Amino acid sequence: MRNTLIIGNWKLYGNDLIIQNLINELNKTLAEISKCLVAIAPPLLFIDRIKKNIANNIKICAQNVDIHISGAFTGDISIKMLKQIGVQYVIIGHSERRIYHKENNDYISKKYALVKSFNLIPVLCIGETELENAQGKTREVCESQIKCILDNQGIEAFKNSVIAYEPVWAIGTGRSATPLQVQHIHKCIRNYLAEQDETIAKTVTIQYGGSVNEKNAFEMINQPDIDGLLIGKSSLNATIFTKIVRIAEMKRT
Ligand code: PEP
């Protein structure tokens, strides 16, 4: 019913050589992947080149987008431009943007609406900090990050969209949440959406992100409410990323 979706977030890493090697490896090793959806989110500068050279079954995701379509906004990139170069998914509200660029829920909600209005797929990142986790606020924080979009755009906004649960304390730390913890919070997220519309709740893709590697991917991906993985560090190693994609391709349904 829900496709498994693996996204590799390359963040601000890579150079000509690294990117070319990654493209070559992914083209070679992922050509036969058919059940699992795969996307990569490279630094913006490389997207056009990658799009022209990557296998058709690997989709392109942007790491960010501005809230304006065009205008005097130095340094920004618009959704229209991203669409023109073949982007299909856009990461919205990654914790690194919430923290370093002070993006709040309202601002993220505007980006989300814009992505939807261009018929691209938003990947809405949500998740609690270490302190919020210790205070038992995980569910409350995740719901408030979703609520802002529900209030502004309604439940329909979650049709054909992706939520990535990424506890801030697990990103880039090597300390992943356990598969059972993740399953529990994913179920809570789905139930929260189901209060508005059960069908949409059943179809929304909920990914987990935070120190996923080839060792923890199997147990993670085989939880019933974990529909995919958003992968940072491990996606920059083609061998590891490929192993994770193969694990996801075999997800028990
Ligand atoms: C991320 O950047 O979204 C992420 C999950 O990073 P990592 O896999 O390195 O924890």
PDB file of C-alpha atoms and ligand atoms in Angstrom:
ATOM      1  CA  MET A   1       0.000   0.000   0.000  1.00  0.00           C
ATOM      2  CA  ARG A   2       2.812   2.433   0.870  1.00  0.00           C
ATOM      3  CA  ASN A   3       6.010   2.376  -1.145  1.00  0.00           C
ATOM      4  CA  THR A   4       9.242   2.224   0.790  1.00  0.00           C
ATOM      5  CA  LEU A   5      11.219   5.409   0.232  1.00  0.00           C
ATOM      6  CA  ILE A   6      14.945   5.808   0.838  1.00  0.00           C
ATOM      7  CA  ILE A   7      16.444   9.287   0.524  1.00  0.00           C
ATOM      8  CA  GLY A   8      20.150  10.041   0.762  1.00  0.00           C
ATOM      9  CA  ASN A   9      20.803  13.541   2.099  1.00  0.00           C
ATOM     10  CA  TRP A  10      24.313  14.530   1.001  1.00  0.00           C
ATOM     11  CA  LYS A  11      24.121  17.827   2.918  1.00  0.00           C
ATOM     12  CA  LEU A  12      27.063  20.152   2.170  1.00  0.00           C
ATOM     13  CA  TYR A  13      29.459  17.371   1.227  1.00  0.00           C
ATOM     14  CA  GLY A  14      31.102  16.325  -1.989  1.00  0.00           C
ATOM     15  CA  ASN A  15      33.213  17.664  -4.820  1.00  0.00           C
ATOM     16  CA  ASP A  16      33.406  16.873  -8.537  1.00  0.00           C
ATOM     17  CA  LEU A  17      35.245  13.601  -8.040  1.00  0.00           C
ATOM     18  CA  ILE A  18      33.193  12.331  -5.095  1.00  0.00           C
ATOM     19  CA  ILE A  19      29.936  13.164  -6.844  1.00  0.00           C
ATOM     20  CA  GLN A  20      31.009  11.486 -10.099  1.00  0.00           C
ATOM     21  CA  ASN A  21      32.052   8.343  -8.208  1.00  0.00           C
ATOM     22  CA  LEU A  22      28.749   8.251  -6.330  1.00  0.00           C
ATOM     23  CA  ILE A  23      26.757   8.624  -9.557  1.00  0.00           C
ATOM     24  CA  ASN A  24      28.753   5.850 -11.228  1.00  0.00           C
ATOM     25  CA  GLU A  25      28.326   3.492  -8.293  1.00  0.00           C
ATOM     26  CA  LEU A  26      24.601   4.143  -7.836  1.00  0.00           C
ATOM     27  CA  ASN A  27      23.936   3.727 -11.564  1.00  0.00           C
ATOM     28  CA  LYS A  28      25.800   0.415 -11.517  1.00  0.00           C
ATOM     29  CA  THR A  29      24.320  -1.049  -8.353  1.00  0.00           C
ATOM     30  CA  LEU A  30      20.756   0.250  -8.149  1.00  0.00           C
ATOM     31  CA  ALA A  31      19.600  -0.278 -11.729  1.00  0.00           C
ATOM     32  CA  GLU A  32      17.434  -3.302 -10.862  1.00  0.00           C
ATOM     33  CA  ILE A  33      15.744  -1.734  -7.823  1.00  0.00           C
ATOM     34  CA  SER A  34      12.038  -1.607  -8.607  1.00  0.00           C
ATOM     35  CA  LYS A  35       9.906  -1.926  -5.456  1.00  0.00           C
ATOM     36  CA  CYS A  36      11.711   0.614  -3.310  1.00  0.00           C
ATOM     37  CA  LEU A  37      11.741   4.302  -4.268  1.00  0.00           C
ATOM     38  CA  VAL A  38      15.181   5.887  -4.100  1.00  0.00           C
ATOM     39  CA  ALA A  39      16.065   9.572  -4.133  1.00  0.00           C
ATOM     40  CA  ILE A  40      19.223  11.539  -3.481  1.00  0.00           C
ATOM     41  CA  ALA A  41      19.484  15.078  -2.167  1.00  0.00           C
ATOM     42  CA  PRO A  42      22.807  16.457  -3.386  1.00  0.00           C
ATOM     43  CA  PRO A  43      24.137  19.993  -2.845  1.00  0.00           C
ATOM     44  CA  LEU A  44      22.190  22.252  -5.196  1.00  0.00           C
ATOM     45  CA  LEU A  45      25.170  23.023  -7.401  1.00  0.00           C
ATOM     46  CA  PHE A  46      25.388  19.408  -8.556  1.00  0.00           C
ATOM     47  CA  ILE A  47      21.692  18.692  -9.139  1.00  0.00           C
ATOM     48  CA  ASP A  48      21.504  19.587 -12.821  1.00  0.00           C
ATOM     49  CA  ARG A  49      24.537  17.466 -13.691  1.00  0.00           C
ATOM     50  CA  ILE A  50      23.343  14.543 -11.602  1.00  0.00           C
ATOM     51  CA  LYS A  51      19.857  14.655 -13.088  1.00  0.00           C
ATOM     52  CA  LYS A  52      21.371  14.378 -16.557  1.00  0.00           C
ATOM     53  CA  ASN A  53      23.585  11.424 -15.605  1.00  0.00           C
ATOM     54  CA  ILE A  54      21.719   9.394 -13.015  1.00  0.00           C
ATOM     55  CA  ALA A  55      19.592   6.315 -13.759  1.00  0.00           C
ATOM     56  CA  ASN A  56      15.900   7.045 -14.243  1.00  0.00           C
ATOM     57  CA  ASN A  57      14.833   5.059 -11.203  1.00  0.00           C
ATOM     58  CA  ILE A  58      16.811   7.349  -8.862  1.00  0.00           C
ATOM     59  CA  LYS A  59      14.876  10.522  -8.132  1.00  0.00           C
ATOM     60  CA  ILE A  60      16.220  13.930  -7.180  1.00  0.00           C
ATOM     61  CA  CYS A  61      15.395  15.658  -3.921  1.00  0.00           C
ATOM     62  CA  ALA A  62      16.298  19.243  -2.997  1.00  0.00           C
ATOM     63  CA  GLN A  63      17.616  19.943   0.494  1.00  0.00           C
ATOM     64  CA  ASN A  64      15.750  23.234   0.803  1.00  0.00           C
ATOM     65  CA  VAL A  65      13.720  25.849  -1.075  1.00  0.00           C
ATOM     66  CA  ASP A  66      12.928  29.530  -0.583  1.00  0.00           C
ATOM     67  CA  ILE A  67       9.405  30.798   0.111  1.00  0.00           C
ATOM     68  CA  HIS A  68       9.491  33.144  -2.911  1.00  0.00           C
ATOM     69  CA  ILE A  69       8.986  32.239  -6.565  1.00  0.00           C
ATOM     70  CA  SER A  70      11.291  34.986  -7.832  1.00  0.00           C
ATOM     71  CA  GLY A  71      12.567  38.427  -6.876  1.00  0.00           C
ATOM     72  CA  ALA A  72      15.389  40.197  -5.099  1.00  0.00           C
ATOM     73  CA  PHE A  73      16.308  37.383  -2.724  1.00  0.00           C
ATOM     74  CA  THR A  74      20.061  36.967  -3.018  1.00  0.00           C
ATOM     75  CA  GLY A  75      21.323  33.468  -2.468  1.00  0.00           C
ATOM     76  CA  ASP A  76      17.957  31.736  -2.604  1.00  0.00           C
ATOM     77  CA  ILE A  77      16.459  29.211  -4.994  1.00  0.00           C
ATOM     78  CA  SER A  78      12.803  28.944  -5.987  1.00  0.00           C
ATOM     79  CA  ILE A  79      10.497  25.970  -6.293  1.00  0.00           C
ATOM     80  CA  LYS A  80       9.910  26.849  -9.943  1.00  0.00           C
ATOM     81  CA  MET A  81      13.637  26.588 -10.660  1.00  0.00           C
ATOM     82  CA  LEU A  82      13.893  23.300  -8.787  1.00  0.00           C
ATOM     83  CA  LYS A  83      10.995  21.866 -10.748  1.00  0.00           C
ATOM     84  CA  GLN A  84      12.570  22.991 -14.024  1.00  0.00           C
ATOM     85  CA  ILE A  85      15.743  21.003 -13.333  1.00  0.00           C
ATOM     86  CA  GLY A  86      13.806  17.843 -12.532  1.00  0.00           C
ATOM     87  CA  VAL A  87      13.557  17.870  -8.734  1.00  0.00           C
ATOM     88  CA  GLN A  88      10.676  15.734  -7.413  1.00  0.00           C
ATOM     89  CA  TYR A  89      11.074  15.833  -3.627  1.00  0.00           C
ATOM     90  CA  VAL A  90      11.978  18.773  -1.379  1.00  0.00           C
ATOM     91  CA  ILE A  91      13.193  18.449   2.210  1.00  0.00           C
ATOM     92  CA  ILE A  92      11.408  20.977   4.403  1.00  0.00           C
ATOM     93  CA  GLY A  93      12.253  21.873   7.984  1.00  0.00           C
ATOM     94  CA  HIS A  94      15.371  19.774   8.456  1.00  0.00           C
ATOM     95  CA  SER A  95      16.602  20.332  12.022  1.00  0.00           C
ATOM     96  CA  GLU A  96      19.814  21.864  10.646  1.00  0.00           C
ATOM     97  CA  ARG A  97      17.670  24.564   9.025  1.00  0.00           C
ATOM     98  CA  ARG A  98      15.501  24.970  12.099  1.00  0.00           C
ATOM     99  CA  ILE A  99      18.622  25.407  14.258  1.00  0.00           C
ATOM    100  CA  TYR A 100      21.138  27.295  12.062  1.00  0.00           C
ATOM    101  CA  HIS A 101      18.652  29.328  10.017  1.00  0.00           C
ATOM    102  CA  LYS A 102      16.057  29.846  12.746  1.00  0.00           C
ATOM    103  CA  GLU A 103      13.257  28.424  10.593  1.00  0.00           C
ATOM    104  CA  ASN A 104      10.091  28.094  12.667  1.00  0.00           C
ATOM    105  CA  ASN A 105       6.908  26.078  12.088  1.00  0.00           C
ATOM    106  CA  ASP A 106       5.086  28.964  10.370  1.00  0.00           C
ATOM    107  CA  TYR A 107       7.911  29.565   7.934  1.00  0.00           C
ATOM    108  CA  ILE A 108       8.232  25.845   7.234  1.00  0.00           C
ATOM    109  CA  SER A 109       4.478  25.646   6.669  1.00  0.00           C
ATOM    110  CA  LYS A 110       4.777  28.317   3.936  1.00  0.00           C
ATOM    111  CA  LYS A 111       7.477  26.314   2.189  1.00  0.00           C
ATOM    112  CA  TYR A 112       5.360  23.198   2.475  1.00  0.00           C
ATOM    113  CA  ALA A 113       2.383  24.923   0.815  1.00  0.00           C
ATOM    114  CA  LEU A 114       4.586  26.169  -1.988  1.00  0.00           C
ATOM    115  CA  VAL A 115       6.026  22.731  -2.697  1.00  0.00           C
ATOM    116  CA  LYS A 116       2.524  21.256  -2.818  1.00  0.00           C
ATOM    117  CA  SER A 117       1.261  24.001  -5.104  1.00  0.00           C
ATOM    118  CA  PHE A 118       3.917  23.002  -7.661  1.00  0.00           C
ATOM    119  CA  ASN A 119       2.932  19.337  -7.374  1.00  0.00           C
ATOM    120  CA  LEU A 120       6.253  18.316  -5.894  1.00  0.00           C
ATOM    121  CA  ILE A 121       6.532  16.097  -2.820  1.00  0.00           C
ATOM    122  CA  PRO A 122       7.498  17.713   0.479  1.00  0.00           C
ATOM    123  CA  VAL A 123       9.567  15.715   2.941  1.00  0.00           C
ATOM    124  CA  LEU A 124       8.598  17.354   6.220  1.00  0.00           C
ATOM    125  CA  CYS A 125      11.239  16.777   8.894  1.00  0.00           C
ATOM    126  CA  ILE A 126      10.029  16.747  12.474  1.00  0.00           C
ATOM    127  CA  GLY A 127      11.544  15.579  15.735  1.00  0.00           C
ATOM    128  CA  GLU A 128      12.422  16.435  19.275  1.00  0.00           C
ATOM    129  CA  THR A 129      15.652  17.659  20.851  1.00  0.00           C
ATOM    130  CA  GLU A 130      17.527  15.660  23.466  1.00  0.00           C
ATOM    131  CA  LEU A 131      16.038  17.785  26.264  1.00  0.00           C
ATOM    132  CA  GLU A 132      12.498  17.406  24.940  1.00  0.00           C
ATOM    133  CA  ASN A 133      13.084  13.676  24.708  1.00  0.00           C
ATOM    134  CA  ALA A 134      14.277  13.540  28.322  1.00  0.00           C
ATOM    135  CA  GLN A 135      11.184  15.517  29.352  1.00  0.00           C
ATOM    136  CA  GLY A 136       8.919  12.987  27.636  1.00  0.00           C
ATOM    137  CA  LYS A 137       7.756  15.550  25.070  1.00  0.00           C
ATOM    138  CA  THR A 138       8.513  13.637  21.866  1.00  0.00           C
ATOM    139  CA  ARG A 139       4.927  13.132  20.820  1.00  0.00           C
ATOM    140  CA  GLU A 140       3.867  16.655  21.783  1.00  0.00           C
ATOM    141  CA  VAL A 141       6.708  18.219  19.750  1.00  0.00           C
ATOM    142  CA  CYS A 142       6.036  16.078  16.672  1.00  0.00           C
ATOM    143  CA  GLU A 143       2.333  16.853  16.794  1.00  0.00           C
ATOM    144  CA  SER A 144       2.920  20.599  17.134  1.00  0.00           C
ATOM    145  CA  GLN A 145       5.236  20.550  14.095  1.00  0.00           C
ATOM    146  CA  ILE A 146       2.505  18.834  12.077  1.00  0.00           C
ATOM    147  CA  LYS A 147      -0.343  20.876  13.568  1.00  0.00           C
ATOM    148  CA  CYS A 148       0.939  24.102  12.079  1.00  0.00           C
ATOM    149  CA  ILE A 149       0.477  22.648   8.575  1.00  0.00           C
ATOM    150  CA  LEU A 150      -2.881  21.103   9.464  1.00  0.00           C
ATOM    151  CA  ASP A 151      -4.110  24.466  10.775  1.00  0.00           C
ATOM    152  CA  ASN A 152      -2.920  26.396   7.727  1.00  0.00           C
ATOM    153  CA  GLN A 153      -3.601  23.901   4.931  1.00  0.00           C
ATOM    154  CA  GLY A 154      -5.813  21.144   6.271  1.00  0.00           C
ATOM    155  CA  ILE A 155      -5.351  17.381   6.190  1.00  0.00           C
ATOM    156  CA  GLU A 156      -5.496  17.350   2.362  1.00  0.00           C
ATOM    157  CA  ALA A 157      -1.981  18.784   2.410  1.00  0.00           C
ATOM    158  CA  PHE A 158      -0.738  15.393   3.592  1.00  0.00           C
ATOM    159  CA  LYS A 159      -1.964  13.579   0.483  1.00  0.00           C
ATOM    160  CA  ASN A 160       1.043  12.331  -1.454  1.00  0.00           C
ATOM    161  CA  SER A 161       3.542  13.686   1.031  1.00  0.00           C
ATOM    162  CA  VAL A 162       6.320  12.428   3.248  1.00  0.00           C
ATOM    163  CA  ILE A 163       6.991  13.002   6.931  1.00  0.00           C
ATOM    164  CA  ALA A 164      10.497  12.250   8.175  1.00  0.00           C
ATOM    165  CA  TYR A 165      10.730  11.667  11.915  1.00  0.00           C
ATOM    166  CA  GLU A 166      14.263  12.705  12.798  1.00  0.00           C
ATOM    167  CA  PRO A 167      15.043  13.082  16.497  1.00  0.00           C
ATOM    168  CA  VAL A 168      17.568  15.918  16.646  1.00  0.00           C
ATOM    169  CA  TRP A 169      19.758  14.009  19.107  1.00  0.00           C
ATOM    170  CA  ALA A 170      20.103  11.117  16.653  1.00  0.00           C
ATOM    171  CA  ILE A 171      21.202  13.119  13.609  1.00  0.00           C
ATOM    172  CA  GLY A 172      24.890  12.715  12.856  1.00  0.00           C
ATOM    173  CA  THR A 173      25.640  11.445  16.374  1.00  0.00           C
ATOM    174  CA  GLY A 174      25.872   7.698  15.784  1.00  0.00           C
ATOM    175  CA  ARG A 175      23.100   7.295  18.398  1.00  0.00           C
ATOM    176  CA  SER A 176      20.052   6.038  16.565  1.00  0.00           C
ATOM    177  CA  ALA A 177      16.657   5.698  18.235  1.00  0.00           C
ATOM    178  CA  THR A 178      15.672   2.047  18.622  1.00  0.00           C
ATOM    179  CA  PRO A 179      13.352   0.520  16.010  1.00  0.00           C
ATOM    180  CA  LEU A 180      10.649   0.045  18.663  1.00  0.00           C
ATOM    181  CA  GLN A 181      10.887   3.664  19.817  1.00  0.00           C
ATOM    182  CA  VAL A 182      10.600   4.789  16.207  1.00  0.00           C
ATOM    183  CA  GLN A 183       7.690   2.436  15.493  1.00  0.00           C
ATOM    184  CA  HIS A 184       5.870   3.819  18.535  1.00  0.00           C
ATOM    185  CA  ILE A 185       6.235   7.464  17.522  1.00  0.00           C
ATOM    186  CA  HIS A 186       5.408   6.730  13.861  1.00  0.00           C
ATOM    187  CA  LYS A 187       2.193   5.045  15.011  1.00  0.00           C
ATOM    188  CA  CYS A 188       1.400   8.114  17.151  1.00  0.00           C
ATOM    189  CA  ILE A 189       1.986  10.387  14.130  1.00  0.00           C
ATOM    190  CA  ARG A 190      -0.274   8.248  11.959  1.00  0.00           C
ATOM    191  CA  ASN A 191      -2.977   8.176  14.643  1.00  0.00           C
ATOM    192  CA  TYR A 192      -2.733  11.946  14.979  1.00  0.00           C
ATOM    193  CA  LEU A 193      -3.369  12.362  11.230  1.00  0.00           C
ATOM    194  CA  ALA A 194      -6.128   9.727  11.369  1.00  0.00           C
ATOM    195  CA  GLU A 195      -8.081  11.952  13.757  1.00  0.00           C
ATOM    196  CA  GLN A 196      -8.629  14.143  10.673  1.00  0.00           C
ATOM    197  CA  ASP A 197      -8.724  11.563   7.885  1.00  0.00           C
ATOM    198  CA  GLU A 198      -8.031   7.851   8.186  1.00  0.00           C
ATOM    199  CA  THR A 199      -7.381   7.262   4.501  1.00  0.00           C
ATOM    200  CA  ILE A 200      -4.793   9.998   4.221  1.00  0.00           C
ATOM    201  CA  ALA A 201      -3.167   8.810   7.457  1.00  0.00           C
ATOM    202  CA  LYS A 202      -2.857   5.303   6.027  1.00  0.00           C
ATOM    203  CA  THR A 203      -1.206   6.494   2.832  1.00  0.00           C
ATOM    204  CA  VAL A 204       1.249   9.095   4.126  1.00  0.00           C
ATOM    205  CA  THR A 205       4.859   7.903   3.973  1.00  0.00           C
ATOM    206  CA  ILE A 206       6.627   8.189   7.335  1.00  0.00           C
ATOM    207  CA  GLN A 207      10.402   7.880   7.171  1.00  0.00           C
ATOM    208  CA  TYR A 208      12.891   7.658  10.010  1.00  0.00           C
ATOM    209  CA  GLY A 209      16.199   9.511   9.977  1.00  0.00           C
ATOM    210  CA  GLY A 210      19.049   9.651  12.481  1.00  0.00           C
ATOM    211  CA  SER A 211      22.279   7.641  12.322  1.00  0.00           C
ATOM    212  CA  VAL A 212      20.884   4.903  10.097  1.00  0.00           C
ATOM    213  CA  ASN A 213      23.503   2.483   8.835  1.00  0.00           C
ATOM    214  CA  GLU A 214      23.701  -0.940   7.204  1.00  0.00           C
ATOM    215  CA  LYS A 215      23.499  -2.601  10.652  1.00  0.00           C
ATOM    216  CA  ASN A 216      20.322  -1.029  12.015  1.00  0.00           C
ATOM    217  CA  ALA A 217      18.468  -0.599   8.693  1.00  0.00           C
ATOM    218  CA  PHE A 218      16.913  -4.077   8.596  1.00  0.00           C
ATOM    219  CA  GLU A 219      15.149  -3.899  11.938  1.00  0.00           C
ATOM    220  CA  MET A 220      14.139  -0.296  11.310  1.00  0.00           C
ATOM    221  CA  ILE A 221      12.639  -0.842   7.893  1.00  0.00           C
ATOM    222  CA  ASN A 222      10.707  -3.928   8.940  1.00  0.00           C
ATOM    223  CA  GLN A 223       8.603  -2.086  11.519  1.00  0.00           C
ATOM    224  CA  PRO A 224       5.039  -1.734  10.187  1.00  0.00           C
ATOM    225  CA  ASP A 225       4.898   2.059  10.363  1.00  0.00           C
ATOM    226  CA  ILE A 226       8.429   2.803   9.180  1.00  0.00           C
ATOM    227  CA  ASP A 227       7.958   3.399   5.460  1.00  0.00           C
ATOM    228  CA  GLY A 228      11.450   4.502   4.625  1.00  0.00           C
ATOM    229  CA  LEU A 229      14.656   6.109   5.764  1.00  0.00           C
ATOM    230  CA  LEU A 230      16.231   9.543   5.420  1.00  0.00           C
ATOM    231  CA  ILE A 231      19.944   8.942   5.500  1.00  0.00           C
ATOM    232  CA  GLY A 232      22.740  11.454   5.950  1.00  0.00           C
ATOM    233  CA  LYS A 233      26.269  10.165   6.546  1.00  0.00           C
ATOM    234  CA  SER A 234      25.655   6.606   5.322  1.00  0.00           C
ATOM    235  CA  SER A 235      24.384   7.908   1.971  1.00  0.00           C
ATOM    236  CA  LEU A 236      27.809   9.333   1.113  1.00  0.00           C
ATOM    237  CA  ASN A 237      29.263   5.836   1.003  1.00  0.00           C
ATOM    238  CA  ALA A 238      27.859   4.129  -2.102  1.00  0.00           C
ATOM    239  CA  THR A 239      28.507   0.625  -0.755  1.00  0.00           C
ATOM    240  CA  ILE A 240      26.663   1.264   2.501  1.00  0.00           C
ATOM    241  CA  PHE A 241      23.840   3.208   0.832  1.00  0.00           C
ATOM    242  CA  THR A 242      23.340   0.426  -1.701  1.00  0.00           C
ATOM    243  CA  LYS A 243      23.216  -2.186   1.069  1.00  0.00           C
ATOM    244  CA  ILE A 244      20.507  -0.173   2.848  1.00  0.00           C
ATOM    245  CA  VAL A 245      18.490   0.209  -0.363  1.00  0.00           C
ATOM    246  CA  ARG A 246      18.674  -3.554  -0.954  1.00  0.00           C
ATOM    247  CA  ILE A 247      17.462  -4.170   2.607  1.00  0.00           C
ATOM    248  CA  ALA A 248      14.569  -1.772   1.987  1.00  0.00           C
ATOM    249  CA  GLU A 249      13.735  -3.474  -1.317  1.00  0.00           C
ATOM    250  CA  MET A 250      13.124  -6.666   0.691  1.00  0.00           C
ATOM    251  CA  LYS A 251      10.841  -5.046   3.301  1.00  0.00           C
ATOM    252  CA  ARG A 252       8.284  -7.534   4.598  1.00  0.00           C
ATOM    253  CA  THR A 253       4.843  -6.288   3.727  1.00  0.00           C
TER     254      THR A 253
HETATM  255  C1  PEP B   1      19.972  13.718   8.173  1.00  0.00           C
HETATM  256  O1  PEP B   1      20.783  14.581   7.892  1.00  0.00           O
HETATM  257  O2  PEP B   1      18.787  13.877   7.847  1.00  0.00           O
HETATM  258  C2  PEP B   1      20.429  12.517   8.882  1.00  0.00           C
HETATM  259  C3  PEP B   1      19.534  11.650   9.267  1.00  0.00           C
HETATM  260  O3  PEP B   1      21.772  12.414   9.070  1.00  0.00           O
HETATM  261  P1  PEP B   1      22.547  11.102   9.639  1.00  0.00           P
HETATM  262  O4  PEP B   1      22.037   9.914   8.898  1.00  0.00           O
HETATM  263  O5  PEP B   1      23.985  11.387   9.357  1.00  0.00           O
HETATM  264  O6  PEP B   1      22.231  11.008  11.100  1.00  0.00           O
END
